[in-house]
Coordinates of C-alpha atoms in Angstrom, one line a residue:
M1 CA 87.6 126.8 107.5
A2 CA 90.6 127.6 109.6
A3 CA 94.0 126.2 110.2
S4 CA 97.1 128.2 110.8
L5 CA 100.5 128.1 109.9
L6 CA 111.3 129.0 114.5
L7 CA 113.4 127.9 114.7
S8 CA 116.6 127.3 116.5
T9 CA 119.1 124.8 115.4
S10 CA 121.8 124.8 113.0
P11 CA 121.7 125.2 109.5
P12 CA 121.6 122.0 107.2
L13 CA 124.6 120.3 106.6
L14 CA 126.0 121.3 103.3
L15 CA 127.6 118.3 101.2
S16 CA 130.9 118.8 99.2
P17 CA 130.6 117.8 95.4
L18 CA 134.1 116.3 95.9
R19 CA 133.3 114.1 98.5
R20 CA 130.8 111.3 99.1
S21 CA 131.5 109.2 102.4
S22 CA 129.6 106.3 103.3
A23 CA 128.4 108.1 106.6
V24 CA 126.8 110.8 104.3
V25 CA 125.2 108.2 101.8
R26 CA 123.6 106.4 104.8
R27 CA 122.0 109.6 106.0
V28 CA 120.5 110.7 102.7
T29 CA 118.9 107.2 102.3
A30 CA 116.4 108.1 105.1
F31 CA 113.7 108.8 102.8
P32 CA 110.8 109.7 103.7
R33 CA 112.5 111.7 106.5
P34 CA 113.9 114.8 104.3
F35 CA 117.8 115.5 104.8
S36 CA 117.4 118.7 106.8
P37 CA 117.0 119.3 110.7
T38 CA 113.4 119.3 112.0
H39 CA 113.7 122.9 113.2
L40 CA 115.3 124.9 110.8
S41 CA 117.4 128.0 111.4
S42 CA 115.8 131.5 111.7
T43 CA 119.1 132.9 110.0
P44 CA 118.5 133.1 105.9
V45 CA 120.2 130.2 104.7
S46 CA 120.9 131.6 101.4
D47 CA 124.7 130.9 102.0
T48 CA 124.2 127.2 102.5
L49 CA 122.6 126.5 99.2
L50 CA 121.9 122.7 98.7
V51 CA 123.2 121.0 95.6
S52 CA 121.6 118.3 93.4
R53 CA 122.8 114.8 93.6
R54 CA 121.7 111.3 93.0
L55 CA 119.7 109.9 96.2
V56 CA 120.5 106.3 97.1
R57 CA 117.4 104.8 98.2
R58 CA 117.1 102.1 100.8
S59 CA 115.0 98.9 99.8
S60 CA 113.9 96.6 102.1
L61 CA 116.8 94.2 101.5
R62 CA 119.7 96.2 100.5
D63 CA 120.7 100.0 99.4
E64 CA 120.5 100.4 95.8
P65 CA 121.0 103.6 93.7
V66 CA 118.2 105.2 92.3
S67 CA 117.8 105.2 88.3
S68 CA 118.6 108.5 86.4
E69 CA 114.6 108.5 86.3
S70 CA 114.3 109.2 89.8
E71 CA 117.0 111.6 90.2
S72 CA 115.9 114.6 92.3
P73 CA 117.6 117.5 94.0
L74 CA 118.5 117.2 97.8
Q75 CA 115.4 118.3 99.9
F76 CA 115.4 121.7 102.0
G77 CA 112.1 121.4 103.3
E78 CA 110.7 119.3 106.0
D79 CA 108.8 116.2 106.1
S80 CA 105.3 116.8 106.4
A81 CA 102.7 114.6 108.7
N82 CA 105.7 112.8 110.3
F83 CA 104.4 111.3 113.5
E84 CA 106.4 109.0 115.7
L85 CA 104.6 107.5 118.4
G86 CA 108.1 106.7 120.4
K87 CA 108.8 110.4 120.5
Q88 CA 105.5 111.4 121.9
K89 CA 105.6 112.6 125.5
I90 CA 102.4 111.6 127.5
L91 CA 102.7 114.7 129.8
S92 CA 102.6 116.9 126.6
W93 CA 99.6 115.6 125.3
L94 CA 97.8 115.4 128.8
Y95 CA 98.7 119.1 128.8
F96 CA 97.2 119.7 125.4
G97 CA 93.8 117.8 126.3
V98 CA 93.7 120.3 129.5
V99 CA 94.5 123.3 127.3
L100 CA 91.9 122.2 124.8
G101 CA 89.3 121.9 127.4
V102 CA 90.1 125.1 128.8
V103 CA 89.9 126.8 125.4
L104 CA 86.7 125.5 124.6
F105 CA 85.0 126.5 127.8
A106 CA 86.3 130.1 127.5
L107 CA 85.1 130.0 123.9
D108 CA 81.5 128.8 125.1
V109 CA 81.1 131.3 127.7
V110 CA 82.9 134.5 126.2
W111 CA 81.6 134.0 122.6
I112 CA 79.2 131.0 121.8
D113 CA 76.7 131.0 124.8
N114 CA 73.9 133.7 124.0
S115 CA 73.6 134.7 128.0
T116 CA 77.1 135.4 128.4
G117 CA 78.9 135.6 125.2
F118 CA 79.4 138.3 122.4
G119 CA 78.9 135.9 119.6
K120 CA 75.4 136.9 119.0
F121 CA 75.8 140.5 119.4
Y122 CA 78.5 140.5 116.8
A123 CA 76.3 138.6 114.4
D124 CA 73.6 140.8 114.7
A125 CA 75.5 143.8 114.3
V126 CA 77.3 142.2 111.3
S127 CA 73.4 141.4 110.1
R128 CA 72.3 144.7 110.2
V129 CA 74.8 146.2 108.1
S130 CA 72.6 145.9 104.9
G131 CA 69.8 143.2 105.8
S132 CA 71.5 141.2 103.1
P133 CA 72.6 137.6 104.1
E134 CA 74.8 137.5 101.0
V135 CA 76.5 141.2 102.4
A136 CA 76.5 139.9 106.1
M137 CA 78.6 136.5 104.7
L138 CA 81.1 138.4 102.8
V139 CA 81.6 141.0 105.9
L140 CA 82.0 138.0 108.3
I141 CA 84.6 136.4 106.0
L142 CA 86.5 140.1 105.6
V143 CA 86.6 140.2 109.3
F144 CA 88.1 137.0 109.9
A145 CA 90.4 137.0 106.9
T146 CA 91.9 140.6 107.9
V147 CA 92.5 139.3 111.4
H148 CA 93.5 135.9 110.6
S149 CA 95.9 136.9 107.6
G150 CA 97.2 140.5 109.4
L151 CA 97.9 138.6 112.4
A152 CA 100.0 136.2 110.2
S153 CA 102.0 138.8 108.5
L154 CA 102.8 140.5 111.9
R155 CA 104.0 137.2 113.4
D156 CA 107.9 137.9 113.3
I157 CA 107.1 141.3 115.0
G158 CA 104.5 139.7 117.5
E159 CA 106.9 137.0 118.6
K160 CA 109.9 139.4 119.3
L161 CA 107.8 141.5 121.4
I162 CA 105.7 139.0 123.4
G163 CA 107.0 135.4 122.3
E164 CA 106.2 132.5 120.1
R165 CA 103.7 130.9 122.7
A166 CA 102.0 134.0 123.8
F167 CA 101.5 135.5 120.0
R168 CA 100.0 132.0 119.5
V169 CA 97.7 132.1 122.3
L170 CA 96.6 135.8 120.8
F171 CA 96.4 134.6 117.4
A172 CA 94.1 131.8 118.4
G173 CA 92.1 134.0 120.7
L174 CA 91.2 136.4 118.2
S175 CA 90.7 134.2 115.1
L176 CA 88.8 131.0 116.7
P177 CA 85.6 133.4 117.7
L178 CA 85.7 134.8 114.3
A179 CA 85.8 131.7 112.4
V180 CA 82.9 130.2 114.8
S181 CA 80.7 133.2 113.6
T182 CA 81.4 132.7 110.2
I183 CA 80.5 129.2 110.1
V184 CA 77.4 129.1 112.3
Y185 CA 76.2 132.2 110.1
F186 CA 76.9 130.3 107.2
I187 CA 75.0 126.8 108.4
N188 CA 72.0 129.1 109.7
H189 CA 71.5 131.4 106.5
R190 CA 72.9 129.0 103.6
Y191 CA 69.5 128.6 102.3
D192 CA 68.2 132.4 102.5
G193 CA 69.6 133.6 99.3
L194 CA 68.1 133.5 95.7
Q195 CA 67.9 130.1 94.2
L196 CA 70.4 130.2 91.1
W197 CA 69.9 126.3 90.1
Q198 CA 68.8 123.1 91.8
L199 CA 70.8 120.0 91.4
Q200 CA 70.4 118.1 94.9
G201 CA 67.7 115.7 92.9
V202 CA 70.1 114.9 90.0
P203 CA 71.6 111.3 90.0
G204 CA 75.4 111.3 91.1
V205 CA 75.6 114.8 92.1
H206 CA 75.3 114.0 95.9
E207 CA 78.0 111.4 95.3
A208 CA 80.5 113.8 93.3
V209 CA 79.9 116.5 96.0
W210 CA 80.6 114.0 99.1
F211 CA 83.5 112.8 97.6
S212 CA 84.9 116.4 96.5
N213 CA 84.3 117.4 100.3
F214 CA 86.1 114.1 101.3
V215 CA 89.1 114.9 99.3
S216 CA 89.2 118.4 100.0
F217 CA 90.2 117.5 103.9
F218 CA 93.4 115.9 102.8
F219 CA 94.9 119.2 101.5
L220 CA 94.8 120.5 104.8
Y221 CA 98.2 122.4 105.4
P222 CA 100.7 120.4 106.9
S223 CA 101.1 122.7 109.8
T224 CA 97.8 122.0 111.0
F225 CA 99.2 118.4 112.2
N226 CA 101.2 119.8 114.4
L227 CA 98.6 119.9 117.5
L228 CA 101.5 120.4 119.9
E229 CA 102.6 123.9 118.3
I230 CA 99.2 125.1 117.5
A231 CA 98.0 124.8 121.2
A232 CA 101.7 126.3 122.3
V233 CA 102.2 123.1 124.3
E234 CA 105.3 123.1 122.2
K235 CA 107.3 126.4 121.3
P236 CA 105.5 127.2 117.7
K237 CA 107.7 127.2 114.9
M238 CA 107.5 128.4 111.2
H239 CA 107.9 125.3 108.8
I240 CA 108.6 124.8 105.2
W241 CA 107.4 121.6 104.1
E242 CA 108.3 119.7 101.2
T243 CA 106.8 116.2 101.0
G244 CA 103.5 114.8 101.2
I245 CA 100.9 117.0 99.8
M246 CA 103.2 119.6 99.1
R247 CA 104.5 117.7 96.0
I248 CA 101.1 118.1 94.6
T249 CA 100.6 121.9 95.2
R250 CA 102.7 124.2 97.5
H251 CA 99.5 125.5 99.0
P252 CA 97.1 122.8 99.7
Q253 CA 95.0 124.9 102.1
M254 CA 93.9 127.1 99.1
V255 CA 93.3 123.8 96.9
G256 CA 91.3 122.3 99.5
Q257 CA 89.2 125.4 100.4
T258 CA 88.4 125.7 96.7
I259 CA 87.4 122.2 96.3
W260 CA 85.3 122.5 99.4
C261 CA 83.7 125.7 98.4
L262 CA 82.8 124.6 94.8
A263 CA 81.1 121.4 96.1
H264 CA 79.1 123.2 98.4
T265 CA 78.3 125.9 95.9
V266 CA 77.0 123.0 93.4
W267 CA 75.1 121.3 95.9
I268 CA 73.2 124.6 97.5
G269 CA 73.0 126.5 94.1
N270 CA 72.3 129.9 95.8
T271 CA 73.7 133.4 96.1
V272 CA 74.5 132.8 99.9
A273 CA 76.7 129.8 98.7
V274 CA 78.3 131.9 95.9
A275 CA 78.9 134.8 98.2
A276 CA 80.6 132.7 100.9
S277 CA 82.7 130.7 98.2
F278 CA 83.8 133.9 96.5
G279 CA 84.9 135.3 99.9
L280 CA 86.9 132.3 101.0
I281 CA 88.3 131.4 97.7
A282 CA 89.6 135.4 97.7
H283 CA 90.8 135.2 101.0
H284 CA 93.0 131.8 100.4
L285 CA 94.2 133.2 97.0
L286 CA 95.7 135.9 99.1
G287 CA 97.2 133.8 101.2
V288 CA 99.1 132.1 98.4
W289 CA 101.0 135.4 97.9
N290 CA 101.4 136.2 101.6
G291 CA 102.5 132.6 102.7
D292 CA 105.4 132.7 100.0
R293 CA 106.3 136.2 101.0
R294 CA 106.7 135.1 104.7
L295 CA 108.4 132.1 103.8
A296 CA 110.8 134.0 101.7
K297 CA 111.4 136.7 104.0
R298 CA 112.0 134.0 106.9
F299 CA 114.1 131.5 105.2
G300 CA 115.9 134.0 102.7
E301 CA 115.0 134.5 99.1
E302 CA 117.5 132.1 97.5
A303 CA 116.7 129.2 99.9
F304 CA 112.9 129.5 99.4
E305 CA 113.7 129.5 95.4
S306 CA 115.0 125.9 96.0
V307 CA 111.7 124.7 97.0
K308 CA 109.8 126.8 94.7
K309 CA 111.5 125.5 91.9
R310 CA 110.1 121.9 92.7
T311 CA 106.7 122.7 93.9
S312 CA 103.8 124.6 92.2
V313 CA 100.6 126.5 93.2
I314 CA 98.5 124.8 90.6
P315 CA 98.1 121.0 91.7
F316 CA 100.2 118.8 89.8
A317 CA 101.4 121.4 87.8
A318 CA 105.3 120.7 89.1
I319 CA 104.9 116.9 88.4
L320 CA 103.9 117.3 85.0
E321 CA 106.7 119.8 84.1
G322 CA 109.1 117.2 85.4
R323 CA 110.4 119.9 88.4
Q324 CA 108.9 117.3 91.1
K325 CA 110.3 113.9 90.8
L326 CA 107.8 111.4 92.8
P327 CA 109.3 108.6 94.9
R328 CA 108.2 105.2 93.7
D329 CA 106.8 104.7 97.4
Y330 CA 105.3 107.9 97.4
Y331 CA 101.8 106.8 98.8
R332 CA 104.0 106.1 102.1
E333 CA 104.2 109.5 102.8
F334 CA 100.5 109.5 103.4
L335 CA 100.2 106.3 105.5
R336 CA 100.6 108.2 108.7
L337 CA 98.7 108.8 111.7
P338 CA 98.0 112.6 110.9
Y339 CA 96.1 111.4 107.7
L340 CA 94.3 108.6 109.1
T341 CA 92.8 110.6 111.8
I342 CA 92.0 113.3 109.2
T343 CA 89.9 110.3 107.5
A344 CA 88.3 109.1 110.4
L345 CA 87.2 112.9 111.3
T346 CA 86.0 113.7 107.8
L347 CA 83.9 110.7 107.7
G348 CA 82.7 111.6 111.5
A349 CA 82.0 115.5 110.1
Y350 CA 79.9 114.1 107.5
F351 CA 77.5 111.8 109.9
A352 CA 77.7 114.8 112.1
H353 CA 76.0 117.3 109.8
P354 CA 72.6 117.1 111.2
L355 CA 74.1 117.6 114.8
M356 CA 76.1 120.6 113.8
Q357 CA 72.9 122.1 111.8
S358 CA 70.9 121.7 115.2
S359 CA 73.5 123.2 117.2
S360 CA 74.1 126.1 115.2
F361 CA 70.1 126.8 114.8
R362 CA 70.1 127.1 118.5
L363 CA 72.3 130.0 118.3
H364 CA 69.8 132.2 116.3
W365 CA 72.8 134.0 114.9

């Protein structure tokens, strides 16, 4: 249910339409790494508009020009889910493990443990608002969405005041406990509402729901893969992505959350599931507008438009309209460690459902 979203180097290199040196050609061929620096400039880059040109793709044996059918504009955004093992620092990942352990310990003591934390007090207070599990579910989502999206909107101001790392800690420190409360309440009260339909015994429904849930996790926002930035081990940056899942939809987290919600609503079939799905989908639809607004503000309207023209909110729309040209080896953009990890974790989460349910029930939220 949760995952979140500067930049310090020089603007991307601008190609002259009258010159095409062999050095430039060689750099453009290095796909799937996009033709842009890993960390983009925080200064709006509207004055460095990118020109369209034919890309030269590197085959396994030789360089060969792409046919006119594969002609695509030079990319402005970054290459998503790009993980190079050789560039990883062991010390950084050890530090990440320490940070993760400290965060989980603090979360347990301050929020989860009923004897010391405030989680039960918060859940009980929300439950007393109306006595309705549907209303409580919507209130929990509303509070989380307000804090999560509100802080995201204040990111530029907050980072100037306290710095990127400190703001990331503040953002996670407020968002994570609220997300945990919302998840736990949903698990504990998912069957408390009025039953609207019952499809769990219908042949094929379980398989369809399972497959939908599995696919939904591949629509995680690419910044979710940047674990070192999320934990503030590395300085958090705002990214604008353009490869991988972004070719299918510019707002993959919204699409993935919608798929997850619809699948669980079909399976559970009651008013609590409908309320939870309504709140979560509404939150992510707001995030579509807010996310585009923030990217346009950070990178400049003109630069963001160059990415917007090649992508779409509705899945596959830009591809069907011809605005997005998929590379012939597009599948390689998913054969990466982050997606393999997501596959393993998604399968693990499915088999761990009984453990999650029993752990949530013991909290009595």
